[in-house]
Amino acid sequence: MQNTGNATEELELPVNPGAEQAFGSDVVADAIRATGVPFIALTPGASFRGLHDSLVNYLGNRDPQMLVCLHEEHAVALAHGYAKVTGVPLAVALHSNVGLMHATMAIFNAWCDRMPMLIIGATGPIDAAKRRPWIDWIHTARDQGALVRPYVKWDDQPASPLAAREAVWRGFWLARSAPCAPVYINLDVEMQEGRLAAPVPPADPDRYMPQMTYSPGQAEVERLETLLSDAQRPLILFGRGSRDPKAWAARVAVAERFGAKVMTDIKVGATFPTDHPLHAIPPSTFPSTEGGRLIREADLLVSFDWVDLEGTLKTAWGDQTRAQQVVQITLDHHVHNGWSTDHQALAAVDMFVAADPDLTALALAATAELAATAGYVLSEPAQTPLAGKADVAKVASALWQACEDRDVSLLHLPISWDGGFWPFRHPLDFIGGEGGAGIGAGPGVAIGAALALRGSGRLPIAVTGDGDFIMGCNAIWTATHYRIPLLMIILNNKSFFNDEVHQERVARMRGRPHENRWIGQRLDDPEISIVQLASAQGATTFGPVDQAADLLGVFAAAIAAVDRGEVVVVDVRIPAEYLASIADSMTTLKA
């Protein structure tokens, strides 16, 4: 893939920028710049018009640069995707209460995914005497942060420029400190637009945003070493983890050092090479039958921030007595609250390590060889013959062949994707799901991730369902406008098919005709044109493709277009059905 550099710098250049600091919003803009965030994603709104002016005419639309989105949900999803690749928060600006309401699903996704984000909101004027008739009144809330307080890490509504500077720095610091999560800072219009009585005193931002680490204690590391050394059949569950190659290498070294089998979770990003001999089964969304067997056979289970430890153990053991020791390594309890139950069931454990999972792996691997992928033979995934009608397995096979030896980053995968289709050999091979399982996030998250990968040499590919794409398709314009190369493959079964499965289950349980499962689910009559939705926003399109024999040629042409810097969308028609391997892992969907 060609290095396209930071092509956004060539767009939206202001005339004669560089005004003197004179308004409250100038102080806020300086504070945002001091965090080092390169971009601020936004859908324009009058409530932050003061900040908007400061970003353009004071900062010159540089550091951060604006990324205009067509919907607030996409602005947040873009920042979410960027953080999934880099671990770095982007800034997002949301218009008043109405923009925040639009964005709430995407904020919840980032919260569940434990991804950092600096969200700037706006309201007011708080002083009712200064509100314009009608519009300012309906766009002002007494406690706007209450809309998202249960699923952000912290929120504030500063009343002065100095307080706003502190809020931005505190928010950025908290957002990127483990466990990461979005923060929300609400700016009063009057504070933004008010003229400064005097320049604000300078301050060193680094002293207000110190780096924090959560390493395990030496005694905990030694006890873990003893438990793993004494175990006959240890099993490690690698859950949430960073994209850091050193942490990846440490996880491999730990498994190899102790001869532990490994399981990973396709809901989160790649944390261990899936074709390594110790990686026992393909990653899946739900625990599979084979995964349950592996858990029951283990005499020691060590969880590195597994998303749903208790649910996984319950699925494996049922009502049986659990005959193994369990270790949990996580910091996630620091963001559990009484509103959201995304923290999952409380796990019964024998040892709890309140530490960063990556730092714990690095500590355990300190005396081991950090060989990463060098210690085993790479295996090719099984290929499906490209004949007959296209389906998910054939799409995966054709895409693997079309990519040859390229470094590929899979930025989104649908629930119908089998974890065995594609080996993950690097932490950026797959960045994980959207966190909150809300459809419509795929396009925005993929674009943010592709932005972070631009110029890296990696080929960014997102595979989404048609429902996910249709809900989020106007995120594509941001990618085409800012020249963010990306390949999106739409698996189009013309249905909200996951809900067809649910309706079939209910009908079977009740002894009713399950043949009616499609009613109220199908996206047909009239057929929705994926390629027209994408091409209307400047994307290069291919399809519809329904024959497997055509997939390899189409994907090769699509990849060539991405290499030229284009945004490409491919519409692939597939049957409305799940593969047997997916149906097995989706235990909650079985009758």
Coordinates of C-alpha atoms in Angstrom, one line a residue:
M1 CA 0.0 0.0 0.0
Q2 CA 1.4 3.4 -0.9
N3 CA 2.2 5.9 1.8
T4 CA -0.4 8.6 1.4
G5 CA 1.0 10.6 4.3
N6 CA -1.2 13.1 6.2
A7 CA -3.3 14.1 3.1
T8 CA -5.8 15.9 5.4
E9 CA -3.3 18.7 5.8
E10 CA -3.9 19.8 2.2
L11 CA -7.6 20.4 2.9
E12 CA -9.6 23.1 4.6
L13 CA -6.8 25.6 5.1
P14 CA -7.9 28.9 6.7
V15 CA -7.0 32.3 5.4
N16 CA -4.8 34.4 7.7
P17 CA -5.0 32.3 10.9
G18 CA -3.0 32.9 14.0
A19 CA -5.1 35.5 15.9
E20 CA -4.1 36.5 19.4
Q21 CA -5.6 34.7 22.4
A22 CA -8.5 36.8 23.3
F23 CA -11.6 34.7 24.1
G24 CA -12.4 31.8 26.5
S25 CA -12.6 29.3 23.6
D26 CA -9.1 30.2 22.6
V27 CA -8.0 28.9 26.0
V28 CA -9.9 25.7 25.5
A29 CA -8.4 25.3 22.0
D30 CA -4.9 25.8 23.5
A31 CA -5.7 23.2 26.2
I32 CA -6.8 20.7 23.5
R33 CA -3.6 21.3 21.5
A34 CA -1.5 20.7 24.6
T35 CA -2.9 17.2 24.9
G36 CA -1.3 16.3 21.6
V37 CA -4.5 15.0 19.9
P38 CA -4.1 15.3 16.2
F39 CA -7.7 15.5 15.2
I40 CA -11.1 16.6 16.5
A41 CA -14.1 14.9 14.8
L42 CA -17.3 16.9 14.8
T43 CA -20.7 17.6 13.2
P44 CA -20.9 21.4 13.3
G45 CA -23.2 23.1 15.8
A46 CA -23.9 26.6 17.0
S47 CA -23.4 25.7 20.7
F48 CA -19.6 25.4 20.1
R49 CA -19.3 28.1 17.5
G50 CA -16.8 29.9 19.7
L51 CA -14.6 26.9 20.0
H52 CA -15.0 26.2 16.3
D53 CA -13.7 29.7 15.5
S54 CA -10.8 29.3 17.9
L55 CA -9.8 26.0 16.2
V56 CA -9.9 27.6 12.8
N57 CA -8.8 31.2 13.2
Y58 CA -6.7 30.9 16.3
L59 CA -5.0 27.5 15.9
G60 CA -5.2 27.5 12.1
N61 CA -7.1 24.1 11.9
R62 CA -3.9 22.4 13.0
D63 CA -3.2 20.2 16.0
P64 CA -6.0 19.4 16.2
Q65 CA -7.4 19.4 12.7
M66 CA -11.2 19.1 12.2
L67 CA -12.7 16.0 10.7
V68 CA -16.2 16.9 9.6
C69 CA -18.7 14.0 10.0
L70 CA -22.3 13.8 8.7
H71 CA -23.7 12.5 12.0
E72 CA -22.5 12.8 15.6
E73 CA -22.6 9.0 16.1
H74 CA -20.0 8.7 13.3
A75 CA -17.8 11.4 14.9
V76 CA -17.6 9.4 18.1
A77 CA -17.2 6.1 16.2
L78 CA -14.3 7.5 14.2
A79 CA -12.5 8.5 17.4
H80 CA -13.3 5.0 18.8
G81 CA -11.6 3.3 15.8
Y82 CA -8.6 5.6 16.0
A83 CA -8.2 4.7 19.7
K84 CA -8.5 1.0 18.9
V85 CA -5.4 1.2 16.7
T86 CA -3.3 3.7 18.7
G87 CA -4.6 3.6 22.3
V88 CA -4.6 7.5 22.0
P89 CA -7.8 9.5 22.6
L90 CA -9.0 11.8 19.8
A91 CA -11.2 14.8 20.6
V92 CA -14.8 15.0 19.5
A93 CA -17.1 18.0 19.5
L94 CA -20.8 17.5 20.0
H95 CA -23.6 20.1 19.5
S96 CA -25.5 20.8 22.7
N97 CA -28.0 18.3 24.1
V98 CA -29.3 17.2 20.6
G99 CA -25.9 16.3 19.3
L100 CA -25.1 14.4 22.5
M101 CA -28.3 12.5 22.1
H102 CA -27.3 11.5 18.6
A103 CA -24.0 10.3 19.8
T104 CA -25.0 8.3 22.9
M105 CA -25.0 4.9 21.2
A106 CA -21.4 5.4 19.9
I107 CA -20.3 6.6 23.3
F108 CA -21.7 3.5 24.9
N109 CA -19.8 1.4 22.4
A110 CA -16.5 3.1 23.3
W111 CA -17.3 2.7 27.0
C112 CA -18.0 -1.0 26.7
D113 CA -14.8 -1.4 24.6
R114 CA -12.8 0.6 27.2
M115 CA -11.5 3.0 24.6
P116 CA -10.3 6.5 25.5
M117 CA -11.9 9.6 24.0
L118 CA -12.0 13.4 24.9
I119 CA -15.6 14.5 24.1
I120 CA -16.3 18.2 24.2
G121 CA -19.9 19.2 24.5
A122 CA -21.6 22.6 24.7
T123 CA -24.7 24.2 26.1
G124 CA -26.2 27.5 27.1
P125 CA -26.0 30.2 27.7
I126 CA -26.4 29.0 31.3
D127 CA -27.4 32.5 32.2
A128 CA -31.1 32.5 31.1
A129 CA -31.1 36.2 30.5
K130 CA -28.6 35.8 27.7
R131 CA -30.4 33.1 25.8
R132 CA -31.9 33.7 22.3
P133 CA -35.6 33.1 22.1
W134 CA -36.6 29.5 21.5
I135 CA -33.5 27.9 20.1
D136 CA -31.2 28.5 23.0
W137 CA -33.8 27.4 25.4
I138 CA -34.4 24.0 23.8
H139 CA -30.7 23.4 23.4
T140 CA -29.9 24.1 27.1
A141 CA -30.1 21.4 29.8
R142 CA -29.6 21.9 33.5
D143 CA -27.4 18.8 33.8
Q144 CA -26.4 17.8 30.3
G145 CA -23.7 15.3 31.5
A146 CA -26.5 13.2 33.1
L147 CA -27.3 12.0 29.6
V148 CA -24.1 10.0 29.4
R149 CA -22.7 10.0 33.0
P150 CA -23.4 6.3 33.5
Y151 CA -21.1 5.4 30.6
V152 CA -18.3 7.9 30.7
K153 CA -15.5 7.8 33.1
W154 CA -15.8 11.5 34.2
D155 CA -17.7 14.6 33.2
D156 CA -17.5 18.3 34.0
Q157 CA -19.1 21.6 33.2
P158 CA -16.4 24.3 33.8
A159 CA -17.6 27.9 34.4
S160 CA -14.4 29.8 33.4
P161 CA -11.6 29.5 30.9
L162 CA -9.1 28.4 33.5
A163 CA -11.5 25.8 34.8
A164 CA -12.0 24.7 31.2
R165 CA -8.3 24.2 30.7
E166 CA -8.1 22.2 33.8
A167 CA -11.1 20.1 32.8
V168 CA -9.6 19.3 29.4
W169 CA -6.3 18.2 30.9
R170 CA -8.0 16.2 33.7
G171 CA -10.3 14.6 31.2
F172 CA -7.6 13.6 28.8
W173 CA -5.5 12.2 31.7
L174 CA -8.4 10.2 33.0
A175 CA -9.5 9.0 29.6
R176 CA -6.1 7.4 28.8
S177 CA -5.5 6.0 32.2
A178 CA -6.3 2.3 32.6
P179 CA -9.0 1.2 32.4
C180 CA -9.6 3.7 29.6
A181 CA -13.0 5.2 28.7
P182 CA -14.5 8.3 27.2
V183 CA -14.9 11.5 29.2
Y184 CA -17.3 14.4 28.6
I185 CA -16.7 18.1 29.1
N186 CA -19.6 20.5 28.6
L187 CA -18.7 24.1 27.7
D188 CA -21.0 27.1 28.3
V189 CA -21.5 29.3 25.3
E190 CA -21.0 32.4 27.3
M191 CA -17.7 31.1 28.7
Q192 CA -16.6 30.3 25.1
E193 CA -17.5 33.6 23.6
G194 CA -16.6 35.9 26.5
R195 CA -13.6 38.1 26.0
L196 CA -10.6 37.5 28.3
A197 CA -10.0 40.2 30.9
A198 CA -6.3 39.3 30.8
P199 CA -4.1 36.5 29.3
V200 CA -4.3 33.3 31.3
P201 CA -1.2 32.3 33.2
P202 CA 1.0 29.7 31.5
A203 CA 1.1 26.1 32.9
D204 CA 3.1 23.0 32.1
P205 CA 0.5 20.5 30.7
D206 CA 2.7 17.5 31.4
R207 CA 2.6 18.1 35.1
Y208 CA -1.2 17.9 35.0
M209 CA -1.4 14.8 32.8
P210 CA 1.2 12.4 34.4
Q211 CA 1.7 8.9 33.0
M212 CA 0.2 6.3 35.3
T213 CA 1.1 2.6 35.4
Y214 CA -0.4 -0.3 37.3
S215 CA 2.2 -3.0 37.6
P216 CA 1.7 -6.2 39.6
G217 CA 3.6 -6.5 42.9
Q218 CA 6.6 -8.8 43.0
A219 CA 4.8 -11.2 45.4
E220 CA 1.9 -11.5 43.0
V221 CA 4.2 -12.2 40.1
E222 CA 6.0 -14.9 42.1
R223 CA 2.7 -16.5 43.1
L224 CA 1.5 -16.5 39.5
E225 CA 4.8 -18.1 38.4
T226 CA 4.3 -20.8 41.0
L227 CA 0.8 -21.5 40.1
L228 CA 1.6 -21.7 36.4
S229 CA 4.7 -23.9 37.0
D230 CA 2.8 -26.3 39.2
A231 CA -0.2 -26.6 36.9
Q232 CA -0.4 -29.7 34.7
R233 CA -3.0 -28.3 32.3
P234 CA -2.9 -24.5 32.5
L235 CA -5.2 -22.5 30.2
I236 CA -4.8 -18.8 29.6
L237 CA -7.7 -16.6 28.5
F238 CA -6.2 -13.5 26.8
G239 CA -9.0 -10.9 26.7
R240 CA -8.5 -7.2 26.4
G241 CA -5.0 -6.1 25.5
S242 CA -3.2 -3.3 23.7
R243 CA -1.8 -3.2 20.2
D244 CA 1.7 -3.0 21.6
P245 CA 4.0 -5.5 19.9
K246 CA 6.1 -5.8 23.1
A247 CA 3.0 -6.9 25.0
W248 CA 2.1 -9.3 22.2
A249 CA 5.5 -10.9 22.4
A250 CA 5.2 -11.1 26.2
R251 CA 1.9 -13.0 25.9
V252 CA 3.5 -15.5 23.6
A253 CA 6.5 -15.9 25.8
V254 CA 4.3 -16.5 28.9
A255 CA 2.3 -19.2 27.1
E256 CA 5.5 -20.9 25.8
R257 CA 7.4 -20.6 29.1
F258 CA 4.6 -22.4 31.0
G259 CA 3.3 -24.6 28.2
A260 CA -0.2 -23.2 28.7
K261 CA -2.9 -23.5 26.1
V262 CA -4.5 -20.3 25.0
M263 CA -8.0 -19.1 24.1
T264 CA -8.8 -15.6 22.7
D265 CA -12.0 -13.7 22.1
I266 CA -13.0 -12.2 18.7
K267 CA -15.0 -9.5 20.5
V268 CA -11.7 -7.8 21.3
G269 CA -8.6 -7.2 19.2
A270 CA -6.0 -9.8 18.5
T271 CA -3.9 -10.6 21.6
F272 CA -2.1 -13.8 20.6
P273 CA -1.2 -15.5 17.3
T274 CA -4.2 -17.7 16.5
D275 CA -2.2 -20.2 14.4
H276 CA 0.3 -20.8 17.2
P277 CA 0.4 -24.4 18.4
L278 CA -0.7 -23.3 21.9
H279 CA -3.7 -21.4 20.6
A280 CA -6.2 -24.2 21.2
I281 CA -9.3 -23.2 19.1
P282 CA -10.4 -20.4 16.8
P283 CA -11.6 -17.2 18.6
S284 CA -15.3 -16.8 18.8
T285 CA -18.0 -14.4 20.0
F286 CA -19.7 -16.9 22.3
P287 CA -18.1 -19.9 24.1
S288 CA -18.1 -22.9 21.8
T289 CA -18.6 -26.6 22.7
E290 CA -14.9 -27.2 22.2
G291 CA -14.1 -24.1 24.3
G292 CA -16.2 -25.5 27.1
R293 CA -14.3 -28.8 27.0
L294 CA -10.9 -27.1 27.2
I295 CA -12.0 -25.0 30.2
R296 CA -13.3 -28.1 32.0
E297 CA -10.0 -30.0 31.3
A298 CA -7.8 -27.2 32.7
D299 CA -6.5 -27.4 36.3
L300 CA -5.6 -23.7 36.3
L301 CA -7.3 -20.9 34.4
V302 CA -5.6 -17.5 34.2
S303 CA -7.7 -14.6 32.8
F304 CA -6.0 -11.6 31.4
D305 CA -8.9 -9.2 31.4
W306 CA -11.3 -11.7 29.8
V307 CA -14.5 -9.7 28.9
D308 CA -17.0 -12.2 30.5
L309 CA -15.1 -14.6 32.8
E310 CA -18.0 -15.8 34.9
G311 CA -20.3 -16.1 31.9
T312 CA -17.7 -18.2 30.1
L313 CA -17.1 -20.4 33.1
K314 CA -20.9 -20.9 33.6
T315 CA -21.3 -21.8 30.0
A316 CA -18.5 -24.4 30.3
W317 CA -19.5 -25.9 33.7
G318 CA -23.2 -25.4 33.9
D319 CA -24.3 -26.6 37.4
Q320 CA -21.2 -28.8 37.9
T321 CA -18.7 -28.0 40.6
R322 CA -15.7 -26.2 39.0
A323 CA -12.7 -28.3 39.5
Q324 CA -9.9 -25.8 38.9
Q325 CA -8.2 -22.7 40.3
V326 CA -9.0 -19.4 38.7
V327 CA -6.9 -16.3 38.5
Q328 CA -8.3 -12.9 37.3
I329 CA -5.9 -10.1 36.2
T330 CA -7.8 -6.9 35.5
L331 CA -8.4 -3.3 36.5
D332 CA -11.9 -3.2 35.0
H333 CA -13.6 -3.0 38.4
H334 CA -12.5 0.6 38.7
V335 CA -15.2 1.7 36.1
H336 CA -18.0 -0.6 37.2
N337 CA -21.2 1.3 38.2
G338 CA -24.8 0.7 39.1
W339 CA -26.4 1.8 35.8
S340 CA -24.7 -0.4 33.2
T341 CA -24.2 -4.1 33.6
D342 CA -21.5 -4.3 30.9
H343 CA -19.3 -5.4 33.8
Q344 CA -20.9 -8.9 33.4
A345 CA -21.4 -11.4 36.2
L346 CA -19.2 -11.4 39.3
A347 CA -16.6 -14.2 38.8
A348 CA -15.6 -16.6 41.5
V349 CA -11.8 -16.6 41.6
D350 CA -9.0 -17.9 43.8
M351 CA -6.5 -15.1 43.1
F352 CA -7.3 -11.5 42.0
V353 CA -4.5 -9.3 40.6
A354 CA -5.5 -5.7 40.3
A355 CA -2.9 -4.8 37.6
D356 CA -2.6 -3.9 34.0
P357 CA -2.8 -7.2 32.1
D358 CA -0.1 -6.2 29.6
L359 CA 2.3 -5.2 32.4
T360 CA 1.6 -8.4 34.2
A361 CA 2.4 -10.4 31.0
L362 CA 5.6 -8.4 30.6
A363 CA 6.6 -9.1 34.2
L364 CA 5.9 -12.9 33.8
A365 CA 7.9 -12.9 30.6
A366 CA 10.8 -11.0 32.0
T367 CA 13.0 -14.1 32.2
A368 CA 11.7 -15.7 29.0
E369 CA 12.7 -15.3 25.4
L370 CA 10.4 -12.7 23.7
A371 CA 10.3 -14.5 20.4
A372 CA 6.8 -13.4 19.3
T373 CA 6.0 -15.4 16.1
A374 CA 9.5 -16.8 15.5
G375 CA 9.1 -19.9 17.5
Y376 CA 6.5 -21.8 15.4
V377 CA 5.7 -22.6 11.8
L378 CA 3.0 -20.4 10.2
S379 CA 0.1 -22.3 8.9
E380 CA -2.2 -21.4 6.0
P381 CA -6.0 -21.3 6.7
A382 CA -8.1 -23.9 5.0
Q383 CA -9.3 -22.6 1.6
T384 CA -12.9 -23.0 0.5
P385 CA -13.4 -23.7 -3.3
L386 CA -14.6 -20.6 -5.1
A387 CA -17.6 -22.2 -6.9
G388 CA -21.3 -21.6 -6.8
K389 CA -22.9 -18.8 -4.9
A390 CA -20.8 -16.6 -2.6
D391 CA -21.0 -17.1 1.1
V392 CA -19.0 -15.9 4.1
A393 CA -16.5 -18.7 4.0
K394 CA -15.8 -18.1 0.3
V395 CA -15.5 -14.4 0.8
A396 CA -12.8 -15.0 3.5
S397 CA -11.0 -17.5 1.3
A398 CA -11.0 -15.2 -1.8
L399 CA -9.9 -12.2 0.3
W400 CA -7.0 -14.2 1.9
Q401 CA -5.8 -15.1 -1.6
A402 CA -6.2 -11.6 -3.0
C403 CA -4.2 -10.2 -0.1
E404 CA -1.3 -12.6 -0.7
D405 CA 1.6 -11.7 1.6
R406 CA 0.3 -8.2 2.5
D407 CA 0.1 -6.9 6.0
V408 CA -3.7 -6.6 6.5
S409 CA -5.6 -5.0 9.3
L410 CA -9.1 -6.3 9.7
L411 CA -11.0 -3.3 11.2
H412 CA -14.4 -4.9 11.6
L413 CA -15.9 -8.4 11.2
P414 CA -19.5 -9.5 11.3
I415 CA -21.0 -12.0 13.7
S416 CA -21.1 -14.5 10.8
W417 CA -17.3 -14.6 10.6
D418 CA -15.6 -17.8 11.8
G419 CA -12.5 -17.1 13.8
G420 CA -10.7 -19.9 11.9
F421 CA -11.1 -18.1 8.6
W422 CA -8.1 -15.8 9.0
P423 CA -5.0 -16.2 11.3
F424 CA -4.1 -13.2 13.4
R425 CA -0.3 -13.0 13.7
H426 CA 0.2 -9.4 14.8
P427 CA -1.7 -7.1 17.2
L428 CA -2.9 -5.0 14.3
D429 CA -4.2 -7.9 12.3
F430 CA -7.6 -7.5 14.0
I431 CA -8.7 -4.6 16.2
G432 CA -11.9 -6.2 17.7
G433 CA -15.6 -5.4 17.7
E434 CA -17.4 -2.2 18.5
G435 CA -17.9 -3.0 22.3
G436 CA -21.5 -2.4 22.9
A437 CA -22.9 -4.6 20.1
G438 CA -24.9 -1.7 18.6
I439 CA -25.1 -2.0 14.8
G440 CA -24.3 1.0 12.7
A441 CA -20.8 1.5 14.3
G442 CA -18.8 -0.6 11.8
P443 CA -18.3 2.1 9.1
G444 CA -17.3 4.9 11.5
V445 CA -15.0 2.7 13.6
A446 CA -13.3 1.4 10.4
I447 CA -12.7 4.9 9.1
G448 CA -11.1 6.0 12.3
A449 CA -8.9 3.0 12.4
A450 CA -8.0 3.4 8.8
L451 CA -7.0 7.0 9.5
A452 CA -4.7 5.8 12.3
L453 CA -3.2 3.3 9.9
R454 CA -2.7 5.7 7.0
G455 CA 0.8 5.6 5.7
S456 CA 1.7 2.5 7.8
G457 CA 1.9 0.1 4.9
R458 CA -0.9 -2.0 6.3
L459 CA -4.0 -2.7 4.1
P460 CA -7.1 -1.6 6.0
I461 CA -10.2 -3.9 5.4
A462 CA -13.6 -3.8 7.1
V463 CA -16.1 -6.6 6.6
T464 CA -19.6 -5.6 7.7
G465 CA -23.2 -6.8 7.4
D466 CA -25.6 -4.9 5.2
G467 CA -27.7 -3.7 8.3
D468 CA -24.6 -2.3 9.9
F469 CA -23.5 -0.5 6.7
I470 CA -26.9 0.9 5.9
M471 CA -27.2 2.4 9.4
G472 CA -23.8 3.9 9.2
C473 CA -23.1 4.4 5.5
N474 CA -22.9 8.2 5.5
A475 CA -19.7 7.9 7.6
I476 CA -18.2 7.1 4.1
W477 CA -18.2 10.8 3.1
T478 CA -15.6 11.6 5.8
A479 CA -13.3 9.0 4.5
T480 CA -13.5 10.2 0.9
H481 CA -13.3 13.8 1.8
Y482 CA -10.2 13.4 3.9
R483 CA -8.6 10.8 1.6
I484 CA -8.5 7.9 4.0
P485 CA -7.9 4.8 2.0
L486 CA -10.1 1.8 3.1
L487 CA -11.7 -1.3 1.7
M488 CA -15.2 -2.1 3.0
I489 CA -16.8 -5.4 2.0
I490 CA -20.5 -5.6 2.7
L491 CA -21.9 -9.1 3.3
N492 CA -25.4 -8.4 2.0
N493 CA -28.1 -11.0 2.9
K494 CA -30.8 -8.3 2.6
S495 CA -32.0 -8.9 6.2
F496 CA -31.5 -8.1 9.8
F497 CA -30.6 -11.8 9.9
N498 CA -29.5 -12.1 13.5
D499 CA -33.0 -11.3 14.5
E500 CA -34.4 -13.9 12.1
V501 CA -32.5 -16.4 14.2
H502 CA -34.0 -15.0 17.4
Q503 CA -37.5 -15.1 15.9
E504 CA -37.0 -18.7 14.8
R505 CA -35.9 -19.7 18.3
V506 CA -39.0 -18.1 19.9
A507 CA -41.3 -19.7 17.3
R508 CA -39.8 -23.2 17.9
M509 CA -40.0 -22.7 21.7
R510 CA -43.7 -21.8 21.4
G511 CA -44.6 -24.5 18.8
R512 CA -45.4 -21.9 16.1
P513 CA -44.4 -21.7 12.4
H514 CA -40.7 -20.7 12.3
E515 CA -41.0 -20.2 8.6
N516 CA -42.4 -16.8 9.3
R517 CA -39.1 -15.6 10.9
W518 CA -38.3 -13.3 8.0
I519 CA -41.4 -11.1 8.4
G520 CA -40.3 -7.7 9.8
Q521 CA -36.6 -8.5 9.2
R522 CA -36.0 -8.4 5.4
L523 CA -34.4 -5.4 3.6
D524 CA -36.0 -6.0 0.2
D525 CA -38.8 -4.8 -2.0
P526 CA -37.4 -2.3 -2.9
E527 CA -33.9 -3.6 -2.8
I528 CA -31.4 -1.2 -1.2
S529 CA -28.5 -0.3 -3.5
I530 CA -25.3 -0.6 -1.4
V531 CA -23.2 0.7 -4.3
Q532 CA -25.4 3.7 -4.9
L533 CA -25.2 4.7 -1.2
A534 CA -21.5 4.5 -1.3
S535 CA -20.8 6.0 -4.8
A536 CA -23.0 9.0 -3.9
Q537 CA -20.4 9.9 -1.3
G538 CA -17.4 9.5 -3.6
A539 CA -16.4 5.9 -2.9
T540 CA -15.3 3.5 -5.7
T541 CA -17.7 0.6 -5.8
F542 CA -17.9 -3.0 -7.1
G543 CA -20.9 -5.3 -7.3
P544 CA -23.3 -6.6 -6.5
V545 CA -21.3 -9.9 -6.6
D546 CA -23.1 -13.1 -6.0
Q547 CA -20.9 -15.7 -7.7
A548 CA -17.9 -17.0 -5.7
A549 CA -15.8 -17.4 -8.9
D550 CA -15.9 -13.6 -9.4
L551 CA -14.7 -12.7 -5.9
L552 CA -11.0 -13.1 -6.4
G553 CA -10.9 -10.7 -9.4
V554 CA -13.1 -8.2 -7.8
F555 CA -11.1 -8.1 -4.6
A556 CA -7.8 -7.8 -6.5
A557 CA -9.2 -4.8 -8.4
A558 CA -10.6 -3.3 -5.1
I559 CA -7.2 -3.6 -3.4
A560 CA -5.5 -1.9 -6.3
A561 CA -7.9 1.0 -5.9
V562 CA -7.2 1.2 -2.2
D563 CA -3.5 1.3 -3.0
R564 CA -4.2 4.3 -5.2
G565 CA -5.7 6.0 -2.1
E566 CA -9.4 5.4 -2.8
V567 CA -12.2 4.4 -0.5
V568 CA -13.7 1.2 -1.9
V569 CA -17.0 -0.5 -1.1
V570 CA -17.8 -4.0 -2.5
D571 CA -21.4 -5.4 -2.3
V572 CA -21.3 -9.2 -2.0
R573 CA -24.6 -11.1 -1.9
I574 CA -24.7 -14.0 0.5
P575 CA -27.5 -16.3 1.7
A576 CA -29.4 -15.5 4.9
E577 CA -27.9 -18.3 7.0
Y578 CA -25.2 -18.9 9.6
L579 CA -22.4 -21.4 9.1
A580 CA -22.5 -24.4 11.5
S581 CA -19.4 -23.3 13.3
I582 CA -21.0 -19.9 14.1
A583 CA -24.3 -21.5 15.1
D584 CA -22.4 -23.8 17.6
S585 CA -20.7 -20.9 19.3
M586 CA -23.9 -18.8 19.5
T587 CA -25.2 -20.9 22.4
T588 CA -27.6 -18.2 23.5
L589 CA -29.4 -18.5 20.2
K590 CA -30.1 -22.2 20.4
A591 CA -33.6 -23.4 21.2

